Short mmCIF file of C-alpha atoms and ligand atoms in Angstrom, two decimals:
data_model
loop_
_atom_site.label_atom_id
_atom_site.label_comp_id
_atom_site.label_asym_id
_atom_site.label_seq_id
_atom_site.Cartn_x
_atom_site.Cartn_y
_atom_site.Cartn_z
CA MET A 1 86.06 107.63 110.50
CA ASP A 2 89.18 106.89 112.52
CA PHE A 3 91.56 109.71 113.40
CA ARG A 4 93.98 107.50 115.33
CA LEU A 5 97.43 106.60 114.08
CA THR A 6 98.04 102.88 113.79
CA ASP A 7 100.40 101.25 116.29
CA GLU A 8 103.07 101.09 113.58
CA GLN A 9 102.66 104.78 112.72
CA LYS A 10 102.86 105.70 116.43
CA MET A 11 105.99 103.61 116.82
CA VAL A 12 107.67 105.27 113.83
CA GLN A 13 106.61 108.73 115.05
CA GLN A 14 108.07 108.08 118.50
CA THR A 15 111.29 106.59 117.12
CA VAL A 16 111.90 109.61 114.87
CA ARG A 17 111.00 111.98 117.71
CA ASP A 18 113.56 110.25 119.94
CA PHE A 19 116.19 110.35 117.15
CA VAL A 20 115.62 114.08 116.67
CA LYS A 21 115.94 114.71 120.43
CA ARG A 22 118.95 112.48 120.93
CA GLU A 23 120.99 113.06 117.75
CA LEU A 24 119.93 116.34 116.18
CA MET A 25 118.77 118.79 118.83
CA PRO A 26 122.11 118.66 120.68
CA LEU A 27 123.71 120.04 117.46
CA GLU A 28 121.45 123.08 117.31
CA GLY A 29 123.77 125.43 119.24
CA GLU A 30 126.64 124.51 116.95
CA VAL A 31 124.48 125.04 113.85
CA LEU A 32 123.47 128.54 114.99
CA LEU A 33 127.08 129.42 115.81
CA ASN A 34 128.45 128.10 112.51
CA GLU A 35 125.82 129.93 110.49
CA ARG A 36 126.46 133.14 112.41
CA GLU A 37 130.09 132.85 111.36
CA ASN A 38 129.15 132.09 107.75
CA ARG A 39 130.06 128.40 107.82
CA PRO A 40 127.67 125.62 106.81
CA GLY A 41 125.48 124.79 109.81
CA ILE A 42 126.63 121.19 109.65
CA GLU A 43 129.25 119.49 107.48
CA ARG A 44 128.17 117.01 104.83
CA ALA A 45 130.32 114.28 106.38
CA GLN A 46 128.52 114.70 109.70
CA ILE A 47 125.13 114.47 107.97
CA ARG A 48 126.32 111.29 106.26
CA GLU A 49 127.37 109.82 109.61
CA LEU A 50 123.95 110.58 111.07
CA GLN A 51 122.24 109.12 108.01
CA LEU A 52 124.17 105.88 108.43
CA LYS A 53 123.25 105.76 112.11
CA ALA A 54 119.60 106.22 111.14
CA LYS A 55 120.00 103.51 108.50
CA GLU A 56 120.85 101.02 111.23
CA MET A 57 117.47 101.85 112.76
CA GLY A 58 115.72 101.23 109.44
CA PHE A 59 115.38 104.88 108.36
CA TRP A 60 116.82 104.75 104.87
CA GLY A 61 114.96 105.50 101.68
CA ILE A 62 111.70 106.51 103.35
CA ASN A 63 109.96 106.67 99.96
CA THR A 64 112.35 104.47 98.01
CA PRO A 65 110.99 101.16 96.71
CA GLU A 66 112.32 98.03 98.44
CA GLU A 67 113.95 96.84 95.20
CA TYR A 68 116.35 99.80 95.55
CA GLY A 69 117.02 99.12 99.23
CA GLY A 70 114.47 101.59 100.59
CA ALA A 71 111.91 101.30 103.36
CA ASN A 72 109.09 102.54 101.10
CA LEU A 73 106.95 103.65 104.03
CA GLY A 74 104.31 105.41 101.94
CA PRO A 75 102.93 108.94 101.96
CA ILE A 76 101.21 108.99 105.38
CA MET A 77 104.25 107.68 107.19
CA SER A 78 106.48 110.09 105.22
CA GLY A 79 104.23 112.94 106.28
CA ILE A 80 104.46 111.94 109.93
CA ILE A 81 108.25 111.64 109.64
CA SER A 82 108.54 115.07 107.97
CA MET A 83 106.58 116.64 110.81
CA GLU A 84 108.93 115.09 113.36
CA LEU A 85 112.17 115.98 111.52
CA ALA A 86 111.04 119.57 111.08
CA ARG A 87 110.95 120.01 114.85
CA THR A 88 114.65 120.76 114.59
CA PHE A 89 116.28 123.30 112.29
CA VAL A 90 119.40 121.14 111.93
CA PRO A 91 119.50 120.66 108.15
CA PHE A 92 119.13 116.90 108.07
CA ALA A 93 117.18 114.40 105.95
CA PHE A 94 117.28 110.61 106.07
CA GLY A 95 119.47 109.11 103.34
CA GLY A 96 118.64 106.67 100.59
CA SER A 97 116.29 108.84 98.52
CA ALA A 98 116.19 110.24 95.02
CA ASP A 99 113.94 112.71 93.20
CA ASN A 100 110.70 111.01 92.25
CA ILE A 101 111.17 111.65 88.51
CA LEU A 102 114.49 109.79 88.46
CA TYR A 103 112.43 106.59 88.56
CA HIS A 104 111.66 107.36 84.91
CA CYS A 105 115.31 106.51 84.13
CA ASN A 106 115.91 103.68 81.67
CA GLU A 107 118.17 100.81 82.77
CA GLU A 108 121.42 102.49 81.71
CA GLN A 109 120.40 105.82 83.26
CA LYS A 110 119.44 104.05 86.50
CA GLN A 111 123.02 102.85 86.93
CA GLN A 112 124.43 106.28 86.16
CA TYR A 113 121.97 108.56 87.95
CA LEU A 114 119.25 106.92 90.05
CA LEU A 115 121.28 104.38 92.04
CA PRO A 116 124.25 106.67 92.86
CA THR A 117 121.78 109.35 93.97
CA ILE A 118 119.97 106.92 96.27
CA ASN A 119 123.34 105.83 97.68
CA GLY A 120 124.39 109.44 98.30
CA GLU A 121 127.33 109.23 95.86
CA ARG A 122 125.83 111.75 93.45
CA ARG A 123 123.76 114.89 93.94
CA SER A 124 121.01 116.10 91.66
CA CYS A 125 119.24 119.39 91.15
CA PHE A 126 115.92 120.17 89.51
CA ALA A 127 116.25 123.02 87.02
CA LEU A 128 112.99 124.38 85.63
CA SER A 129 112.75 128.08 86.65
CA GLU A 130 114.30 130.73 84.45
CA PRO A 131 114.82 134.48 84.85
CA GLY A 132 111.71 135.02 82.71
CA ALA A 133 109.62 132.03 83.84
CA GLY A 134 108.87 131.05 87.44
CA SER A 135 105.15 130.72 88.15
CA ASP A 136 104.64 130.61 84.40
CA ALA A 137 106.74 127.47 84.00
CA ALA A 138 105.23 126.70 80.58
CA ASN A 139 106.98 129.81 79.28
CA ILE A 140 110.56 128.58 79.63
CA LYS A 141 112.93 129.62 76.86
CA MET A 142 116.00 127.41 77.30
CA ARG A 143 116.47 125.85 73.91
CA ALA A 144 117.73 122.38 72.98
CA ARG A 145 118.61 121.89 69.29
CA LYS A 146 119.33 118.53 67.74
CA ASP A 147 122.82 118.09 66.26
CA GLY A 148 123.69 114.54 65.19
CA ASP A 149 123.12 112.24 68.14
CA CYS A 150 123.38 115.11 70.61
CA TRP A 151 121.18 117.96 71.78
CA VAL A 152 122.82 121.37 72.21
CA LEU A 153 121.49 123.34 75.19
CA ASN A 154 121.60 127.12 75.52
CA GLY A 155 120.02 129.28 78.22
CA GLU A 156 119.92 130.14 81.88
CA LYS A 157 118.17 128.66 84.90
CA ILE A 158 117.64 130.54 88.15
CA PHE A 159 116.96 129.76 91.84
CA ILE A 160 118.03 126.13 91.54
CA THR A 161 118.24 124.41 94.93
CA ASN A 162 121.57 122.53 95.23
CA GLY A 163 122.55 124.05 91.87
CA ASN A 164 126.00 124.91 93.16
CA GLU A 165 126.58 121.54 94.82
CA ALA A 166 124.95 119.11 92.36
CA ASP A 167 127.05 117.07 89.98
CA PHE A 168 124.18 116.53 87.58
CA THR A 169 120.97 118.38 86.81
CA MET A 170 117.54 117.40 85.57
CA VAL A 171 117.11 120.36 83.28
CA PHE A 172 114.09 121.31 81.18
CA ALA A 173 114.50 122.76 77.69
CA VAL A 174 112.31 123.48 74.68
CA THR A 175 112.81 120.82 72.04
CA ASP A 176 109.78 121.70 69.91
CA PRO A 177 108.95 125.44 69.96
CA GLU A 178 105.84 124.92 67.84
CA LYS A 179 104.25 122.71 70.47
CA GLY A 180 105.11 125.31 73.11
CA GLY A 181 105.78 124.95 76.82
CA HIS A 182 103.36 122.14 77.63
CA GLY A 183 104.00 119.77 74.75
CA GLY A 184 107.41 120.81 73.45
CA VAL A 185 109.62 120.56 76.55
CA THR A 186 112.05 117.74 77.33
CA CYS A 187 113.94 116.86 80.50
CA PHE A 188 117.67 116.11 80.14
CA LEU A 189 120.09 114.50 82.60
CA VAL A 190 123.19 116.67 82.32
CA ASP A 191 126.46 116.06 84.16
CA ARG A 192 128.36 119.12 85.31
CA GLU A 193 131.34 117.85 83.28
CA MET A 194 129.27 118.31 80.11
CA GLY A 195 129.88 122.01 80.55
CA TRP A 196 127.23 123.88 82.54
CA ARG A 197 128.34 126.42 85.11
CA SER A 198 126.66 127.63 88.28
CA SER A 199 126.84 130.62 90.58
CA TYR A 200 125.48 130.92 94.11
CA ILE A 201 122.59 133.30 94.85
CA PRO A 202 122.69 134.75 98.39
CA THR A 203 119.21 134.89 99.93
CA MET A 204 117.62 135.86 103.25
CA GLY A 205 117.81 132.17 104.25
CA GLU A 206 120.83 130.34 105.59
CA TRP A 207 121.52 128.69 102.26
CA GLY A 208 121.17 129.84 98.70
CA PRO A 209 120.11 128.37 95.39
CA ALA A 210 122.13 128.91 92.20
CA SER A 211 121.90 130.15 88.65
CA LEU A 212 122.89 127.61 86.01
CA TYR A 213 124.38 128.68 82.68
CA PHE A 214 124.31 126.59 79.52
CA GLU A 215 126.34 127.73 76.53
CA ASP A 216 126.39 125.18 73.72
CA VAL A 217 126.33 122.28 76.18
CA ARG A 218 126.22 119.05 74.17
CA VAL A 219 124.04 116.37 75.72
CA PRO A 220 123.80 112.87 74.18
CA GLU A 221 120.32 111.77 73.04
CA LYS A 222 120.55 108.87 75.53
CA ASN A 223 120.43 111.43 78.36
CA ILE A 224 116.79 112.33 77.77
CA LEU A 225 114.78 111.49 80.88
CA GLY A 226 111.43 109.94 79.99
CA LYS A 227 109.98 110.81 76.61
CA ILE A 228 111.04 113.50 74.21
CA ASN A 229 108.59 116.43 74.59
CA GLY A 230 107.28 114.78 77.77
CA GLY A 231 109.21 117.06 80.12
CA PHE A 232 106.40 119.32 81.31
CA ASN A 233 104.53 116.45 82.93
CA LEU A 234 107.72 115.28 84.63
CA GLY A 235 108.29 118.81 85.97
CA MET A 236 104.76 118.95 87.38
CA GLN A 237 105.18 115.48 88.90
CA TRP A 238 108.32 116.63 90.73
CA ILE A 239 106.68 119.82 92.01
CA GLY A 240 103.45 118.05 92.98
CA ALA A 241 105.27 115.68 95.33
CA GLY A 242 106.69 118.58 97.32
CA ARG A 243 103.59 120.59 98.01
CA TRP A 244 101.88 118.67 100.78
CA ALA A 245 105.31 117.77 102.20
CA ILE A 246 105.88 121.49 102.82
CA ALA A 247 102.65 121.56 104.84
CA CYS A 248 103.97 118.66 106.96
CA ARG A 249 107.23 120.49 107.60
CA ALA A 250 105.25 123.59 108.50
CA VAL A 251 103.48 121.61 111.23
CA GLY A 252 106.79 120.41 112.73
CA VAL A 253 108.44 123.83 112.76
CA ALA A 254 105.35 125.54 114.17
CA GLU A 255 104.87 122.93 116.91
CA ARG A 256 108.42 123.27 118.14
CA ALA A 257 108.30 127.07 118.04
CA LEU A 258 104.95 127.17 119.83
CA ASP A 259 106.35 124.90 122.57
CA MET A 260 109.18 127.40 122.99
CA ALA A 261 106.73 130.30 123.24
CA ILE A 262 104.62 128.48 125.85
CA GLU A 263 107.69 127.76 127.99
CA TYR A 264 109.05 131.28 127.64
CA SER A 265 105.71 132.88 128.51
CA LYS A 266 105.49 130.92 131.76
CA HIS A 267 108.84 132.23 132.97
CA ARG A 268 109.03 135.76 131.60
CA ILE A 269 107.77 138.13 134.27
CA SER A 270 106.35 141.51 133.32
CA MET A 271 104.53 143.90 135.63
CA GLY A 272 104.62 141.31 138.40
CA GLN A 273 103.18 138.39 136.45
CA PRO A 274 104.32 135.79 133.95
CA ILE A 275 103.30 137.06 130.52
CA ALA A 276 101.42 133.74 130.12
CA GLU A 277 98.79 135.23 132.45
CA ARG A 278 97.97 137.96 129.91
CA GLN A 279 95.15 137.43 127.48
CA ALA A 280 97.17 139.04 124.68
CA ILE A 281 99.75 136.26 124.97
CA GLN A 282 97.17 133.50 125.53
CA TRP A 283 95.37 134.43 122.33
CA MET A 284 98.58 134.19 120.32
CA ILE A 285 99.15 130.74 121.80
CA ALA A 286 95.57 129.60 121.18
CA ASP A 287 95.38 130.91 117.62
CA SER A 288 98.69 129.26 116.78
CA TYR A 289 97.54 125.91 118.16
CA VAL A 290 94.28 126.02 116.20
CA GLU A 291 96.07 126.87 112.96
CA ILE A 292 98.67 124.12 113.44
CA GLU A 293 95.93 121.52 113.99
CA ALA A 294 94.13 122.67 110.84
CA THR A 295 97.28 122.25 108.76
CA ARG A 296 97.96 118.83 110.27
CA TRP A 297 94.63 117.48 109.03
CA LEU A 298 94.90 119.11 105.60
CA ALA A 299 98.41 117.72 105.13
CA LEU A 300 97.47 114.24 106.30
CA TYR A 301 94.39 114.29 104.09
CA ALA A 302 96.56 115.02 101.04
CA ALA A 303 98.93 112.24 102.15
CA TRP A 304 96.02 109.85 102.61
CA GLN A 305 94.79 110.59 99.09
CA ALA A 306 98.25 109.80 97.73
CA GLU A 307 98.35 106.61 99.79
CA GLU A 308 95.00 105.59 98.28
CA GLY A 309 96.34 106.26 94.79
CA GLN A 310 93.94 109.17 94.32
CA ASP A 311 94.74 112.40 92.50
CA ASN A 312 95.76 114.64 95.41
CA ARG A 313 96.74 117.76 93.49
CA HIS A 314 93.86 119.88 94.77
CA ALA A 315 94.34 118.74 98.37
CA SER A 316 98.09 119.39 98.05
CA SER A 317 97.50 122.97 96.94
CA VAL A 318 95.05 123.51 99.81
CA ALA A 319 97.51 122.05 102.34
CA LYS A 320 100.49 123.97 100.94
CA LEU A 321 98.68 127.31 100.92
CA ASN A 322 97.35 126.75 104.42
CA GLY A 323 100.63 125.40 105.80
CA ALA A 324 102.84 128.14 104.39
CA THR A 325 100.47 130.82 105.69
CA MET A 326 100.11 129.13 109.08
CA VAL A 327 103.82 128.70 109.75
CA ASN A 328 104.53 132.34 108.88
CA HIS A 329 101.78 133.48 111.28
CA VAL A 330 102.94 131.18 114.06
CA ILE A 331 106.63 132.09 113.82
CA ASP A 332 105.72 135.78 113.79
CA ARG A 333 103.68 135.33 116.98
CA VAL A 334 106.37 133.21 118.62
CA LEU A 335 108.89 135.97 117.88
CA GLN A 336 106.50 138.51 119.38
CA VAL A 337 106.05 136.44 122.57
CA HIS A 338 109.85 136.33 122.97
CA GLY A 339 110.10 140.12 122.58
CA GLY A 340 113.67 141.36 121.94
CA MET A 341 115.11 137.90 122.54
CA GLY A 342 113.08 136.57 119.61
CA TYR A 343 114.84 139.04 117.33
CA THR A 344 118.36 137.96 118.35
CA LYS A 345 120.49 135.24 116.83
CA GLU A 346 120.78 133.56 120.25
CA LEU A 347 117.51 131.79 119.50
CA PRO A 348 116.41 130.05 116.28
CA VAL A 349 113.20 132.10 116.02
CA GLU A 350 114.57 134.81 113.71
CA ARG A 351 116.17 132.03 111.63
CA TRP A 352 112.81 130.29 111.21
CA TYR A 353 111.23 133.66 110.45
CA ARG A 354 113.58 134.06 107.48
CA GLU A 355 113.44 130.41 106.44
CA VAL A 356 109.69 129.93 106.34
CA ARG A 357 109.14 133.10 104.35
CA LEU A 358 110.40 131.11 101.37
CA TRP A 359 107.65 128.53 101.78
CA ARG A 360 105.10 131.04 100.49
CA ILE A 361 107.15 131.35 97.30
CA PHE A 362 108.70 128.10 96.11
CA GLU A 363 106.91 125.01 94.80
CA GLY A 364 104.11 127.36 93.68
CA THR A 365 103.51 130.74 95.32
CA ASP A 366 100.46 131.45 97.50
CA GLU A 367 98.87 133.16 94.52
CA ILE A 368 99.44 130.15 92.26
CA GLN A 369 97.90 127.79 94.86
CA ARG A 370 94.86 130.11 95.03
CA TYR A 371 94.70 130.18 91.25
CA ILE A 372 94.73 126.35 91.11
CA ILE A 373 92.14 125.98 93.88
CA ALA A 374 89.79 128.57 92.33
CA ARG A 375 90.23 127.09 88.84
CA ASN A 376 89.32 123.61 90.07
CA LEU A 377 86.19 124.99 91.75
CA LEU A 378 85.14 127.23 88.87
CA ARG A 379 85.55 124.43 86.31
CA GLY A 380 83.73 121.96 88.54
CA HIS A 381 86.70 119.56 88.91
CA VAL A 382 86.13 119.89 92.65
CA LYS A 383 82.78 120.71 94.23
CA VAL A 384 82.29 122.74 97.39
CA GLY A 385 81.36 120.50 100.31
CA GLU A 386 82.23 117.22 98.59
CA THR A 387 85.54 116.50 100.27
CA PHE A 388 84.41 113.08 101.44
C1 FAD B 1 115.26 129.64 97.56
C2 FAD B 1 114.57 129.20 96.30
C3 FAD B 1 114.73 127.90 95.85
C4 FAD B 1 114.15 127.48 94.66
N1 FAD B 1 114.41 126.23 94.16
C5 FAD B 1 114.04 125.92 92.89
C6 FAD B 1 114.49 124.71 92.27
O1 FAD B 1 115.16 123.89 92.87
N2 FAD B 1 114.15 124.49 90.96
C7 FAD B 1 113.39 125.37 90.24
O2 FAD B 1 113.13 125.09 89.08
N3 FAD B 1 112.93 126.52 90.81
C8 FAD B 1 113.25 126.82 92.11
N4 FAD B 1 112.83 128.01 92.68
C9 FAD B 1 112.02 128.93 91.87
C10 FAD B 1 110.62 129.07 92.39
O3 FAD B 1 109.87 127.93 92.05
C11 FAD B 1 110.03 130.37 91.83
O4 FAD B 1 110.71 131.44 92.48
C12 FAD B 1 108.54 130.48 92.04
O5 FAD B 1 107.86 129.55 91.26
C13 FAD B 1 108.03 131.89 91.70
O6 FAD B 1 108.49 132.29 90.46
P1 FAD B 1 109.17 133.74 90.28
O7 FAD B 1 110.20 133.88 91.33
O8 FAD B 1 109.60 133.86 88.87
O9 FAD B 1 108.04 134.76 90.57
P2 FAD B 1 106.93 135.24 89.53
O10 FAD B 1 106.33 134.07 88.86
O11 FAD B 1 107.52 136.30 88.67
O12 FAD B 1 105.86 135.88 90.48
C14 FAD B 1 106.00 137.21 91.02
C15 FAD B 1 104.71 137.49 91.78
O13 FAD B 1 103.59 137.48 90.88
C16 FAD B 1 102.64 136.51 91.29
N5 FAD B 1 102.07 135.87 90.13
C17 FAD B 1 102.71 135.29 89.09
N6 FAD B 1 101.85 134.80 88.22
C18 FAD B 1 100.62 135.04 88.69
C19 FAD B 1 99.30 134.76 88.26
N7 FAD B 1 99.08 134.11 87.11
N8 FAD B 1 98.27 135.17 89.03
C20 FAD B 1 98.49 135.84 90.17
N9 FAD B 1 99.71 136.14 90.64
C21 FAD B 1 100.76 135.74 89.92
C22 FAD B 1 103.43 135.51 92.15
O14 FAD B 1 102.60 134.81 93.03
C23 FAD B 1 104.39 136.45 92.84
O15 FAD B 1 103.75 137.06 93.92
C24 FAD B 1 113.34 128.40 93.91
C25 FAD B 1 113.13 129.69 94.41
C26 FAD B 1 113.73 130.10 95.57
C27 FAD B 1 113.52 131.52 96.04
#
């Protein structure tokens, strides 16, 4: 067993760490100020500029196959990169990527949807959740009815990330009610110009998802993504890719916040001593460190399974549940160590506190991860003590 990163992985880790320090962290003050005054933390054009700078260093299309101009670095490297990027709250991601399910596009769809998304010319959103179906995704009601060579879509989607900004959506609708949610759902590629509307949903985070409304939206048959009635599997494929990635991001956020707490505790004097001298503070620091390390290994294990081509769904649920819990605990402690300052908008701690609360909800709630983990154990798909 070898826990060391390879020389290449170390080099990539260090390069991204340097990029984050040099290019992104200096923008943090501006991001906090803009958000406080209800402006976007950072303009899209500025993100684009940074993405192009990163492209010159080879960071473009981290998971995108080489044939589409990507670096295709693989799951472990992506995990390491996510951890590094998450050390800053500047909302930045390397360019050159597209949703994993867009690779199911046929040749014509690739030109219209996949390639422009990779190039940053078009923006997608993934629309599965509905007002009556979140955790119970198989219970969606949006209906698609065949009419000539079109499908007519009616219904509402809710909490769709980028739903207000996207110019096309990958939307899931029931095409065969008799087969039900698992076998009767199809994914459609639908341009905004085809007639769907969106409205922004304010949340406790610094950005909000959107509701999407479909009223008799006519979508050509050629806009079906993948197979007719094959949408549920596509939806699960999209969600599955995000779970262990959230655990990686949790590690990055928590590491940075813990570093801040350690520094602050050394300099904050109370009753004649730095608070770092107090056991109460030391225990918060120690517990946070232990929990971060645990998430790191769970996340990298799920990434390793993906790299090996193994089914990593169970490991992803374990990592996601652990990571989302961990980062909420750590940020809460970091806020506590900072006392009143932690509660102000001068520091990013209260921002993280609001942001990471979401991570226990989206891409499968804590309860759904527990349900999956327990189901796998009870049915014998996974056996206790047989991780290796
Ligand atoms: C900011 C944000 C962004 C999002 N982005 C997207 C997106 O881009 N695309 C998209 O399709 N969706 C998106 N979602 C939706 C998200 O996936 C759902 O909110 C999530 O799956 C939970 O569904 P729900 O909100 O309907 O809660 P519910 O499913 O109604 O759950 C309510 C509570 O009941 C619990 N619960 C539900 N079922 C069970 C069960 N069987 N056993 C035990 N407990 C249960 C849940 O854990 C939760 O605590 C987003 C949500 C948010 C808040």
